[in-house]
Tab-separated table of C-alpha atoms in Angstrom:
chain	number	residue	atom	x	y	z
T	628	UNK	CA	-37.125	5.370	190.878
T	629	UNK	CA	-39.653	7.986	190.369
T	630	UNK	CA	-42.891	8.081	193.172
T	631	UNK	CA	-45.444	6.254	190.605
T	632	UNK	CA	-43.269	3.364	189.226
T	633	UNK	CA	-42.338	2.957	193.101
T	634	UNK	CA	-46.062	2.669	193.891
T	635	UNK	CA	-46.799	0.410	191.334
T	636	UNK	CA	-44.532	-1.557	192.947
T	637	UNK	CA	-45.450	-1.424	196.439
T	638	UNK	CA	-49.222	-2.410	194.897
T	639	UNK	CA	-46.958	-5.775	193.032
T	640	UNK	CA	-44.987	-6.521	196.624
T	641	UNK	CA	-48.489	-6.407	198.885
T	642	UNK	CA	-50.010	-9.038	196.271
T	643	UNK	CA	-47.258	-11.512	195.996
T	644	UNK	CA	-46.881	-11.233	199.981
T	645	UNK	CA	-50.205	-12.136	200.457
T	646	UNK	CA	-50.382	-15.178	198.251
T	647	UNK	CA	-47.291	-16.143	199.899
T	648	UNK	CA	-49.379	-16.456	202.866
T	649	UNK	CA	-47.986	-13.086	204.459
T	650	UNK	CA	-50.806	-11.508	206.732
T	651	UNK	CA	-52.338	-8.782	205.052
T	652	UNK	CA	-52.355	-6.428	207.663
T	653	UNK	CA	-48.220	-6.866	208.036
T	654	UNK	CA	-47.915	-6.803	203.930
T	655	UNK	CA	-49.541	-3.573	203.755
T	656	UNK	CA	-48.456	-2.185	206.769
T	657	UNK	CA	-44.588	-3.346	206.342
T	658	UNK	CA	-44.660	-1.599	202.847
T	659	UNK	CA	-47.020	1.298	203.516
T	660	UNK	CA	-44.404	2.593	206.217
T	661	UNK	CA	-41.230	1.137	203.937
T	662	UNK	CA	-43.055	3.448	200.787
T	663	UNK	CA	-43.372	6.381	203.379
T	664	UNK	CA	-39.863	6.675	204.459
T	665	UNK	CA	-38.922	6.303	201.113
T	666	UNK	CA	-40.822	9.432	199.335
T	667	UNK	CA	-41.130	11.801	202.869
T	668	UNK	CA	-37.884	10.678	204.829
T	669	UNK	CA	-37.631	9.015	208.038
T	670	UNK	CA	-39.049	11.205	210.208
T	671	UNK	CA	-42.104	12.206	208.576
T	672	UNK	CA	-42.793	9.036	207.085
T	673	UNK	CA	-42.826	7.614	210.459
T	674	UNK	CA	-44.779	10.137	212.325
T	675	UNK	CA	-47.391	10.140	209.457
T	676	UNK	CA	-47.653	5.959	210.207
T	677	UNK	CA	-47.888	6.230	214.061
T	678	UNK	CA	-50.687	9.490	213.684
T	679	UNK	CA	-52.405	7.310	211.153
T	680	UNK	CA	-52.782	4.307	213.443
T	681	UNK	CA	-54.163	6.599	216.354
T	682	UNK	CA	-56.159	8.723	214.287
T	683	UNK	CA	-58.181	6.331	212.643
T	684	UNK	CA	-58.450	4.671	215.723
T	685	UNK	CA	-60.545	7.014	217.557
T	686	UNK	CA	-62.788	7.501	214.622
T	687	UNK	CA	-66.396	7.631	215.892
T	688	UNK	CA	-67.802	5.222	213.221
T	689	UNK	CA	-65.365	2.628	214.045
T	690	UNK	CA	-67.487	2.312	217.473
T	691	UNK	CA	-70.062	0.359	215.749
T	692	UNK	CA	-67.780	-2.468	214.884
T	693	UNK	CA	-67.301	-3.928	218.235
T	694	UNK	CA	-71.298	-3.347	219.079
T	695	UNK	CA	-72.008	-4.884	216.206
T	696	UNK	CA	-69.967	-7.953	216.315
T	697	UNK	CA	-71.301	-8.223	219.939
T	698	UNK	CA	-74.569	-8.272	218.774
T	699	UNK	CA	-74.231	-11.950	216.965
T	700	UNK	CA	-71.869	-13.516	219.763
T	701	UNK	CA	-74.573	-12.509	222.521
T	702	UNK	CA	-77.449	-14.225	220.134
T	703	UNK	CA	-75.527	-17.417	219.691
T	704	UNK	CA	-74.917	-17.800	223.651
T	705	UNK	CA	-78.559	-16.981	224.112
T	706	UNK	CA	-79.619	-19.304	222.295
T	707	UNK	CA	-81.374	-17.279	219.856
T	708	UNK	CA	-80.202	-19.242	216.317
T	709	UNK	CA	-81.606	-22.496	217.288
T	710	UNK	CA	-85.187	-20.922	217.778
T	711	UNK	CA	-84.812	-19.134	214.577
T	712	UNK	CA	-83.908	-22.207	213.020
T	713	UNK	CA	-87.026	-24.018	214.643
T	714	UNK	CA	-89.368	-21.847	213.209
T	715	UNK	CA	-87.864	-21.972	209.630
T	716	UNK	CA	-87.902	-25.539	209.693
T	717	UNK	CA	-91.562	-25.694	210.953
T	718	UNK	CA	-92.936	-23.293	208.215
T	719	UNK	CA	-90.589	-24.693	205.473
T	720	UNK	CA	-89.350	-27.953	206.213
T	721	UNK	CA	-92.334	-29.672	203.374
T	722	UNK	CA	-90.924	-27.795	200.372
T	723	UNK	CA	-88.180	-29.708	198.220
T	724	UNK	CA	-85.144	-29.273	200.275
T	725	UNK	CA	-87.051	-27.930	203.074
T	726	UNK	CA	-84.252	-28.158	205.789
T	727	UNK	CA	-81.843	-26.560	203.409
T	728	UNK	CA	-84.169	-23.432	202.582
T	729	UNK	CA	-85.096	-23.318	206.431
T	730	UNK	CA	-81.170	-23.670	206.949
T	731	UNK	CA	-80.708	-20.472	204.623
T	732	UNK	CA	-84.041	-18.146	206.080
T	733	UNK	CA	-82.566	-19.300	209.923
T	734	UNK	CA	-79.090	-17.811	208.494
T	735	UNK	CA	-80.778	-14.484	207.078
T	736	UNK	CA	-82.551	-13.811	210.386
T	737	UNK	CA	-78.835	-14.644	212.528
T	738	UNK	CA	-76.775	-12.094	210.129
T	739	UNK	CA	-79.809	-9.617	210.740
T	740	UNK	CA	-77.935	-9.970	214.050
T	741	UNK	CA	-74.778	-10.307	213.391
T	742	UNK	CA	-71.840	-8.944	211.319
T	743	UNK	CA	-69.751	-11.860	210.564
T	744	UNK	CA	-70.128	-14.658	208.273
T	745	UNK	CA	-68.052	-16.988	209.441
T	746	UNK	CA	-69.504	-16.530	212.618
T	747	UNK	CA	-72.906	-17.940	211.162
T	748	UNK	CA	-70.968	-20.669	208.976
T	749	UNK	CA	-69.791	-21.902	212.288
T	750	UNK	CA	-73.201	-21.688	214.936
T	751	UNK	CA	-74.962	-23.599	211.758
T	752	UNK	CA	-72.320	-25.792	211.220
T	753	UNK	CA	-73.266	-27.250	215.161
T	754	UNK	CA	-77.454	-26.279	214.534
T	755	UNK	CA	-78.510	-27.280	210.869
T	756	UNK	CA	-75.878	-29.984	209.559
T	757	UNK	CA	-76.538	-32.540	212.473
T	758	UNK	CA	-80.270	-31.782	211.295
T	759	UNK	CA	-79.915	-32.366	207.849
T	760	UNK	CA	-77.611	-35.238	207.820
T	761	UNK	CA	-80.615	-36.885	210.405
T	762	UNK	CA	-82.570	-36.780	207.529
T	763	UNK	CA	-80.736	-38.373	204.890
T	764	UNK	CA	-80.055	-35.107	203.486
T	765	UNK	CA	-76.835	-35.274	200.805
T	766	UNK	CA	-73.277	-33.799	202.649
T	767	UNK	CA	-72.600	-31.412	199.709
T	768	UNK	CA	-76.087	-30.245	200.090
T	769	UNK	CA	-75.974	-29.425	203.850
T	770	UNK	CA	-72.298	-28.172	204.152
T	771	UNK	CA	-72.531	-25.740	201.055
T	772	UNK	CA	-76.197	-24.392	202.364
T	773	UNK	CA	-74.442	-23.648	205.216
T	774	UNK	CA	-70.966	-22.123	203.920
T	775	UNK	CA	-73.330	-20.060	201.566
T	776	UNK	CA	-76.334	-19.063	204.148
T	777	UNK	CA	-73.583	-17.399	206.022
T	778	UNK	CA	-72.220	-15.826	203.670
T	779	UNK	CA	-75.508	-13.516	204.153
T	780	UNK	CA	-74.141	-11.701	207.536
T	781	UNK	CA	-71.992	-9.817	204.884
T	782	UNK	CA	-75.060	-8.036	203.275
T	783	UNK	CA	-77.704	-8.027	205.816
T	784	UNK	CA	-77.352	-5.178	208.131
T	785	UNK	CA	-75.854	-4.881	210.559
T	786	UNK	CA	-72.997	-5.745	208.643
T	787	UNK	CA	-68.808	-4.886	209.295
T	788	UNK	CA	-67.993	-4.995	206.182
T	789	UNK	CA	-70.133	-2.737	204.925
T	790	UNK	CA	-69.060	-0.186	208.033
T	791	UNK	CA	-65.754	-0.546	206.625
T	792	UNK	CA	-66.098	0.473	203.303
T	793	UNK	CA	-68.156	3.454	204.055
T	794	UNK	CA	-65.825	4.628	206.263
T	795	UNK	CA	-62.942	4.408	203.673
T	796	UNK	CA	-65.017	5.508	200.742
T	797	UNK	CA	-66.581	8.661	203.282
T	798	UNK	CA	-70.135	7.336	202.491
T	799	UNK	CA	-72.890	7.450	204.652
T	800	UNK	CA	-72.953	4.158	206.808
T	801	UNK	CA	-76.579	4.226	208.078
T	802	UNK	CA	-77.699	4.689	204.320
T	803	UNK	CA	-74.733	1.773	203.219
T	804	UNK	CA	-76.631	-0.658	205.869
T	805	UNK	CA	-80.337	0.040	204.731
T	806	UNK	CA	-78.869	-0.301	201.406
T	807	UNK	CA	-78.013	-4.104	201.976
T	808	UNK	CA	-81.480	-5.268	203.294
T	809	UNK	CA	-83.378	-5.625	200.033
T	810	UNK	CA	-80.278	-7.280	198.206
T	811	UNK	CA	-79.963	-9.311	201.089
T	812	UNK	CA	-83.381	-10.790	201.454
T	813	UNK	CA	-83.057	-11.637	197.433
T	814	UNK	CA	-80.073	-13.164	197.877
T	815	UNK	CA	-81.705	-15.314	200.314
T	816	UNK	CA	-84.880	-15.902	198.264
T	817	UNK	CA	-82.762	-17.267	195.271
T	818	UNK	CA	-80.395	-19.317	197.680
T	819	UNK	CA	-84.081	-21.209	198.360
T	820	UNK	CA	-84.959	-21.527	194.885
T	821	UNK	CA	-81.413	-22.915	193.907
T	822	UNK	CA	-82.316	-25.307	196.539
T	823	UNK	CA	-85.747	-26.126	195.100
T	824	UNK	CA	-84.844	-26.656	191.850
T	825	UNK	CA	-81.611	-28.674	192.580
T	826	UNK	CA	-83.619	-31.359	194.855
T	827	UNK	CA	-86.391	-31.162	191.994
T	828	UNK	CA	-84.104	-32.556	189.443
T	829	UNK	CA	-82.217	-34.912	191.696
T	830	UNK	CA	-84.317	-35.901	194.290
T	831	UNK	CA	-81.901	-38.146	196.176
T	832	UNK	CA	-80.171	-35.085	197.795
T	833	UNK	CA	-83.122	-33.927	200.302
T	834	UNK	CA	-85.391	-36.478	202.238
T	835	UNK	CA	-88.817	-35.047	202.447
T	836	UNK	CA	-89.989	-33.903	206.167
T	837	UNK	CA	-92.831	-35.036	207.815
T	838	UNK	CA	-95.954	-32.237	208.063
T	839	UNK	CA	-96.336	-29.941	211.065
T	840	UNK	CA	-99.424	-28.480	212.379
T	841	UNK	CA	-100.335	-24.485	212.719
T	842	UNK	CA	-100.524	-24.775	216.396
T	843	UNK	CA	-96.639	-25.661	216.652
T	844	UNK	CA	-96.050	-23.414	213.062
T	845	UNK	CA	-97.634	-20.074	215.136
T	846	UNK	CA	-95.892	-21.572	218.789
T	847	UNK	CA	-92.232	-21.335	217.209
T	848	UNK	CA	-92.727	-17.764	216.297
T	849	UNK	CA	-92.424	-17.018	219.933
T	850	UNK	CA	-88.757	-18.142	219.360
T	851	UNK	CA	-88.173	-15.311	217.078
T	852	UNK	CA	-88.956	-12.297	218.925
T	853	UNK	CA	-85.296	-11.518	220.379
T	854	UNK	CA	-84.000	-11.471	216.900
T	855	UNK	CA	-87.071	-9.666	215.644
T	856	UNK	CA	-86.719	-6.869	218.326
T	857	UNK	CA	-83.424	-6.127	216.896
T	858	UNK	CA	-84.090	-6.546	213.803
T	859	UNK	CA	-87.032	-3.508	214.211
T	860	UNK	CA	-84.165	-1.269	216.558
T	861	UNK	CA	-81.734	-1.712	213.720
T	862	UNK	CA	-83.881	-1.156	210.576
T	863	UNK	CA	-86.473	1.163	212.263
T	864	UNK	CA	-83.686	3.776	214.093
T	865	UNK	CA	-81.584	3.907	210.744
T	866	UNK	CA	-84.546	4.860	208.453
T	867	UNK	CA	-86.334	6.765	210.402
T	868	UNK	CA	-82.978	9.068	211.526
T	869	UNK	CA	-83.548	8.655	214.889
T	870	UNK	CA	-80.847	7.085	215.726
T	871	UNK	CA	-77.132	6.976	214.421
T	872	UNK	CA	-75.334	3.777	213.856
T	873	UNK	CA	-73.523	3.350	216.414
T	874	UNK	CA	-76.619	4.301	218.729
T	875	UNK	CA	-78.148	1.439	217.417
T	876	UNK	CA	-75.865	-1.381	217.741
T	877	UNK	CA	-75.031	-0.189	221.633
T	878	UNK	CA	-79.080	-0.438	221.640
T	879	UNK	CA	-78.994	-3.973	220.228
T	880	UNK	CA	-76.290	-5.307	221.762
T	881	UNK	CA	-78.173	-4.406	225.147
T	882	UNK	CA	-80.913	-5.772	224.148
T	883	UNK	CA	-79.284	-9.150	223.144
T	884	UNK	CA	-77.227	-8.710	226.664
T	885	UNK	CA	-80.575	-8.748	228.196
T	886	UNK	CA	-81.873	-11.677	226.320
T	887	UNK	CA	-79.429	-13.716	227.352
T	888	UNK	CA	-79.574	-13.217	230.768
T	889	UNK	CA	-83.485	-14.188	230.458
T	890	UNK	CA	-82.189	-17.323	229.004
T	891	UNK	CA	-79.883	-18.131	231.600
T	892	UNK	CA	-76.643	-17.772	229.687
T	893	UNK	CA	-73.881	-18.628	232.172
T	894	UNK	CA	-71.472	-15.699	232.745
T	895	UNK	CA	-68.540	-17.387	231.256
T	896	UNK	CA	-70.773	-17.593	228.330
T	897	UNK	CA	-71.153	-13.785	227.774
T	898	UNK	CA	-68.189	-13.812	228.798
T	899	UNK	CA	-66.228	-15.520	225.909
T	900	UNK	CA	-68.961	-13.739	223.953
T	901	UNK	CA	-66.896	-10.441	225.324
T	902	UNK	CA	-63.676	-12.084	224.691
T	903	UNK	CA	-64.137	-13.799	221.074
T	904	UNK	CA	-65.613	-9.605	220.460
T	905	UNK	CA	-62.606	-7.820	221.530
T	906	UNK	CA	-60.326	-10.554	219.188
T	907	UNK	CA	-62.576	-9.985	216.202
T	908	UNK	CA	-62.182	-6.454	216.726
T	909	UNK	CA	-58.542	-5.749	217.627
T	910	UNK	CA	-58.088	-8.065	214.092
T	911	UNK	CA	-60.057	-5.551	211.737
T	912	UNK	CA	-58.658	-2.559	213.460
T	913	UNK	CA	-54.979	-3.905	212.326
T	914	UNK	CA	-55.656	-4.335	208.930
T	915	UNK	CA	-57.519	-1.412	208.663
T	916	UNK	CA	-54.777	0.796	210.586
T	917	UNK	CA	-52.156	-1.096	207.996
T	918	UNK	CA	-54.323	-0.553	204.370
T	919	UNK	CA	-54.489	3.127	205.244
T	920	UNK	CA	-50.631	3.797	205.739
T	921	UNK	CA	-50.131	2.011	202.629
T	922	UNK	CA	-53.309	4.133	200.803
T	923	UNK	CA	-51.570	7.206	202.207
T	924	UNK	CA	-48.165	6.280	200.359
T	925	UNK	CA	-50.474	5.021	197.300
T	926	UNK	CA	-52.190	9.150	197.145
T	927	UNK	CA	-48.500	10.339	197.665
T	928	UNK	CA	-47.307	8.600	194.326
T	929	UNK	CA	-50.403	9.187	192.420
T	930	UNK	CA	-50.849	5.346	191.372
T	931	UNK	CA	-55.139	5.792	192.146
T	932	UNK	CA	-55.586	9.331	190.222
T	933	UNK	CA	-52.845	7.437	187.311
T	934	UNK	CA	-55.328	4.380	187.166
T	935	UNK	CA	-58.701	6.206	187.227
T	936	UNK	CA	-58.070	8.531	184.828
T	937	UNK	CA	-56.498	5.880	182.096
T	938	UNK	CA	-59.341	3.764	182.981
T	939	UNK	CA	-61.925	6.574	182.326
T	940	UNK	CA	-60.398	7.394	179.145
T	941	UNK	CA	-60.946	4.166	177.842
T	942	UNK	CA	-63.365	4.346	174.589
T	943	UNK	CA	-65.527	1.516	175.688
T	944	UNK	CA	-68.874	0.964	177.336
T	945	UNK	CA	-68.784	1.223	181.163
T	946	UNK	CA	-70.365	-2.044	182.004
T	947	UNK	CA	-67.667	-3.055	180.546
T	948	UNK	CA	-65.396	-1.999	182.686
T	949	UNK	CA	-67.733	-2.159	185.549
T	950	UNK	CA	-67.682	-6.071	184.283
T	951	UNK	CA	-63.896	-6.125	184.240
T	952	UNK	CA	-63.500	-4.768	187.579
T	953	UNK	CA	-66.552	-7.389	189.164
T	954	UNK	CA	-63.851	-10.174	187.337
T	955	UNK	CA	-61.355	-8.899	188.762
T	956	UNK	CA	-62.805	-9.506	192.372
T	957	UNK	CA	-63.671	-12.628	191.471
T	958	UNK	CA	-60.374	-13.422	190.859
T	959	UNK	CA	-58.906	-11.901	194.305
T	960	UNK	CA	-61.361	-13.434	196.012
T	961	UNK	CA	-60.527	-16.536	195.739
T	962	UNK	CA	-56.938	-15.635	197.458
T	963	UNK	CA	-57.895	-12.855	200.002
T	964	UNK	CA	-59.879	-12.448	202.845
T	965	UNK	CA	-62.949	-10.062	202.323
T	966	UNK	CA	-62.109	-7.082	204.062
T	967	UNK	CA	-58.302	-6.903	202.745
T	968	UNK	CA	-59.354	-7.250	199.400
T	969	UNK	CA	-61.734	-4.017	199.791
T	970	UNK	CA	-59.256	-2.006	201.590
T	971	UNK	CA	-56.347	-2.837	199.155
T	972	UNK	CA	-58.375	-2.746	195.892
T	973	UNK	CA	-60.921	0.746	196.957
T	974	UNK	CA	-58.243	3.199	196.720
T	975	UNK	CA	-57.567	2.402	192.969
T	976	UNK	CA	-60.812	1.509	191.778
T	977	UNK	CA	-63.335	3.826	193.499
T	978	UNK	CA	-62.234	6.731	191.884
T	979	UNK	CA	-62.645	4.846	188.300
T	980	UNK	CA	-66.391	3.983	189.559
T	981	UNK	CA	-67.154	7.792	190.448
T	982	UNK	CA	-65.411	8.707	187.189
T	983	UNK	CA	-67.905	6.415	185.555
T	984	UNK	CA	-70.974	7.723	187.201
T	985	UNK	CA	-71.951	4.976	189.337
T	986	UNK	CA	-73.763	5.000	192.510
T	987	UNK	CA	-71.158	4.194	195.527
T	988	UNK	CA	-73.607	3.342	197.715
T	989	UNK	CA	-74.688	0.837	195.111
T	990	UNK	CA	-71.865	-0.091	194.328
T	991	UNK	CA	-71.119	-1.254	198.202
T	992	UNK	CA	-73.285	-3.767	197.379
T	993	UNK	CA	-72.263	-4.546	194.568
T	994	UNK	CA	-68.920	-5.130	195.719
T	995	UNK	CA	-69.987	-6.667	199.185
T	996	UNK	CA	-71.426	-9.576	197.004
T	997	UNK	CA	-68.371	-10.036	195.085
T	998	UNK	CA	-66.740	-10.201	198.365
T	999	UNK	CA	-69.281	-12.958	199.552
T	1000	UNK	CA	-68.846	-15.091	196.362
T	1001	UNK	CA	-65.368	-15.069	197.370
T	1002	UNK	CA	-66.302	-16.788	200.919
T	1003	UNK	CA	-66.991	-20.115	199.229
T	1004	UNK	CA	-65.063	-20.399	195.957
T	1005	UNK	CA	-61.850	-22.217	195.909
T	1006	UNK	CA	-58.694	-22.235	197.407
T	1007	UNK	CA	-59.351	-19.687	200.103
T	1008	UNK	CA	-63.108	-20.272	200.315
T	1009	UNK	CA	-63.200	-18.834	203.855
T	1010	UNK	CA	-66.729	-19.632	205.092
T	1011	UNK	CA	-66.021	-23.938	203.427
T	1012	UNK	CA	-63.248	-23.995	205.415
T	1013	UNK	CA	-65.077	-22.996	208.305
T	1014	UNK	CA	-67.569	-25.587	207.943
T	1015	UNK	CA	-64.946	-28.151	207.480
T	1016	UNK	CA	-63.314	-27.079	211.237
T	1017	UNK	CA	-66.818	-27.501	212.890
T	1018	UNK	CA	-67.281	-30.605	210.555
T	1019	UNK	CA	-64.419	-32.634	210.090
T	1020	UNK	CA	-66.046	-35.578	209.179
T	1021	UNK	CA	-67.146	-33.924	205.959
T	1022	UNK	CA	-64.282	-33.451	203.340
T	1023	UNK	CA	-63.236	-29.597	201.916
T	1024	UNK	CA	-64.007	-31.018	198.482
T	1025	UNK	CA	-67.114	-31.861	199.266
T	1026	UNK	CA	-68.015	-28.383	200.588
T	1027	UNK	CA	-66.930	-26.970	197.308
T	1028	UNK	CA	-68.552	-29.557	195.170
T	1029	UNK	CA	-71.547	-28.385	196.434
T	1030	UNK	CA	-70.810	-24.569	196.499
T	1031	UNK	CA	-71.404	-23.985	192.816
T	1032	UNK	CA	-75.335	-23.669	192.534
T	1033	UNK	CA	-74.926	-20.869	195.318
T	1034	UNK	CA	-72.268	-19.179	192.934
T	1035	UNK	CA	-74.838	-19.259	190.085
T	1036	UNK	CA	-77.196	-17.376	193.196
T	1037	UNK	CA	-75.538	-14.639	193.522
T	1038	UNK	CA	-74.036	-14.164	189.972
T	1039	UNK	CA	-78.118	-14.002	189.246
T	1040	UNK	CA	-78.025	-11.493	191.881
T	1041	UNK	CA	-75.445	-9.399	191.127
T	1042	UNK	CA	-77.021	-9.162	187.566
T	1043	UNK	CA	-80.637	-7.763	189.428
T	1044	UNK	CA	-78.515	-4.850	190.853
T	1045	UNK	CA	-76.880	-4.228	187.589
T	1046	UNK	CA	-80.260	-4.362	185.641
T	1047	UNK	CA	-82.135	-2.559	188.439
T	1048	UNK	CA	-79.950	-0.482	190.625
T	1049	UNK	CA	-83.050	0.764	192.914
T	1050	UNK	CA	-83.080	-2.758	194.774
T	1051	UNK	CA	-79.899	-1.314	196.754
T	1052	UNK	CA	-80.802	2.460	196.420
T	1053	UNK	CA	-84.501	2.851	197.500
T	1054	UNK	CA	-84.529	2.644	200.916
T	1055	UNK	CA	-81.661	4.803	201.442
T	1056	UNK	CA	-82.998	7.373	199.269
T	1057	UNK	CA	-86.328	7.346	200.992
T	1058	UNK	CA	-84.810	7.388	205.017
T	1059	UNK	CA	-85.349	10.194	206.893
T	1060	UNK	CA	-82.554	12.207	207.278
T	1061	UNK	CA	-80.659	12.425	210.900
């Protein structure tokens, strides 16, 4: 078997191992190494593995993963998301749907502080449903604003995922995380208006809230500040160059360290905050130290260059293909987690976006939104089944009866970066360079 049918292949075996319910990281991995000492020999194609695994390891981006992740752990102990989710419900808890919108503005200020979604699907799974069901909100209503509003710690920086495909695609990670802030707060803006409209029309699914003063509207601001603070270290030190990414999460995670200590976060607290880090971590480290062996065998039989260059010889329009290759991750999303489904899918089809003269920092987030439509759709609707866990008292089908509007959110979404690329490329463009 010649080097390209075998990678073709290999690409075949990782996807039916994964739908087979094989871990990602061991698919890849297991074949990358398999493909390796099957084109180079034992010897090399085991020495390549191992250096790959330690190489990548001690990559100097990678450090912001952990800090980051920190970050969001250390604001949940402290306390931090039920203040934030205070204030949004005191400012919009009149409009249509009020605790739902607060529920998704509460979420949008957490992943400003945090990198993981289901991290946020799961602290507003304890904070915001108990709320909304108090108040005769409808359970498809309150579990789906919640599986979606979390979804929002994938595109607000700081954000992991993001980190992770800049460091595979060599793009610039500061510029990849200012890039998601705009495109994030939309997002969030047409999450509420989803919201709006769907309580407008069937007004049955949102019970309205009783008024609240300006007095107690300006007092739950104070709640805010922590997350503010590192909100303004994060956004501030990447635009203005003075700091590098990874300065700035070890800045914000300090700063969260110190906030919860003001709070009086018990030390088994930060602790498991410590702990629950170091898990997350070791986890995305695997699977990234797996996808790269088997991206290294993929470049050794030529399947990427193969792909992009039959791709980009294709007489047709390239939002078409573009289009093809969002449906595409539409489709893999609903059977793989997030950040396998980048690493596997980048090698082959960011070449074919370059080819086609796309942006790649837009196209991060671009992608990143495919990948957070794919944390509520069905079967593997990663953030709905999180909710469910914290919520077992509310069904899985009733999460994803309710996911659907939120879909519709982001496919408008995805269509305002299409139409105006400069919502994801203005701020990086304009940063100061450092």
């Amino acid at each position: 078997m010649d080097p390209l049918t075998a990678g073709f292949f290999a690409c075949g075996g990782v996807i039916l191992l994964t739908l087979l319910g094989v871990r990602i990281a061991f698919a890849a991995g297991i074949t990358g190494v398999l493909g390796l000492i099957a084109v180079r020999g034992w010897a090399p194609g085991t020495g390549l593995s191992g250096l790959l695994a330690y190489s990548e390891s001690t990559h100097y981006t990678l450090s912001v993963l952990p800090m980051f992740i920190l970050i969001g752990y250390l604001a949940f102990h402290a306390g931090l998301t039920q203040g934030a989710f205070y204030a949004a419900r005191c400012w919009l808890g009149r409009l249509p749907g009020g605790l739902a919108v607060a529920t998704v503005f509460a979420a949008a200020g957490f992943g400003a502080v945090s990198g993981a979604s289901t991290a946020s699907a799961a602290v507003f799974s304890r904070v915001a449903i108990p709320e909304m069901l108090r108040y005769g909100y409808d359970k498809r209503l309150a579990a789906a604003t919640v599986a979606a509003g979390g979804t929002l710690a994938s595109l607000i920086p700081p954000s992991a995922i993001l980190v992770i495909y800049g460091i595979i695609v060599e793009q610039s990670v500061g510029a990849l995380l200012l890039a998601g802030f705009i495109p994030g707060a939309i997002s969030a803006v047409n999450y509420a208006l989803i919201i709006i409209f769907w309580c407008k029309i069937d007004p049955k699914l949102a019970t309205p809230m009783p008024a609240v003063d300006f007095r107690e509207k300006m007092r739950s601001l104070g709640q805010t500040w922590g997350i503010l603070a590192v909100i303004g270290i994060i956004l501030g030190g990447l635009y203005t160059g003075w700091m590098t990414p990874t300065e700035v999460g070890g800045a914000g995670a300090f700063i969260m360290f110190v906030l919860a200590l003001a709070h009086r976060t018990k030390l088994a607290a930060i602790w498991e905050a410590i702990r629950e880090t170091s898990k997350l971590t070791v986890m995305i480290f695997t699977i990234i130290w797996s996808i790269l062996i088997l991206v290294r065998f993929l470049g050794f039989t030529g399947v990427p260059t193969t792909v992009s260059e039959w791709i980009g010889g294709l007489h047709v329009p390239r939002l078409a293909i573009l289009l093809m290759i969002l449906g595409l991750y539409f489709v893999l999303g609903m059977f793989l987690d997030g950040i396998g489904m980048l690493l596997l899918t980048l090698p082959v089809v960011f070449p074919i976006i370059l080819k086609l003269g796309y942006d790649p920092i837009w196209f991060g987030i671009v992608i990143v939104k495919m990948v957070e439509i794919g944390l509520v759709t069905p079967p593997v609707g990663l953030n709905c089944f999180v909710v469910n866990g914290v919520r077992p008292d509310i069904p899985l089908t009733t999460v994803f009866a309710g996911i659907w509007p939120f879909v519709v959110a982001d496919c408008l979404t995805i269509a305002l970066l299409i139409a105006f690329p400069e919502i994801a490329t203005f701020l990086p463009e304009s940063m100061s360079p450092g």
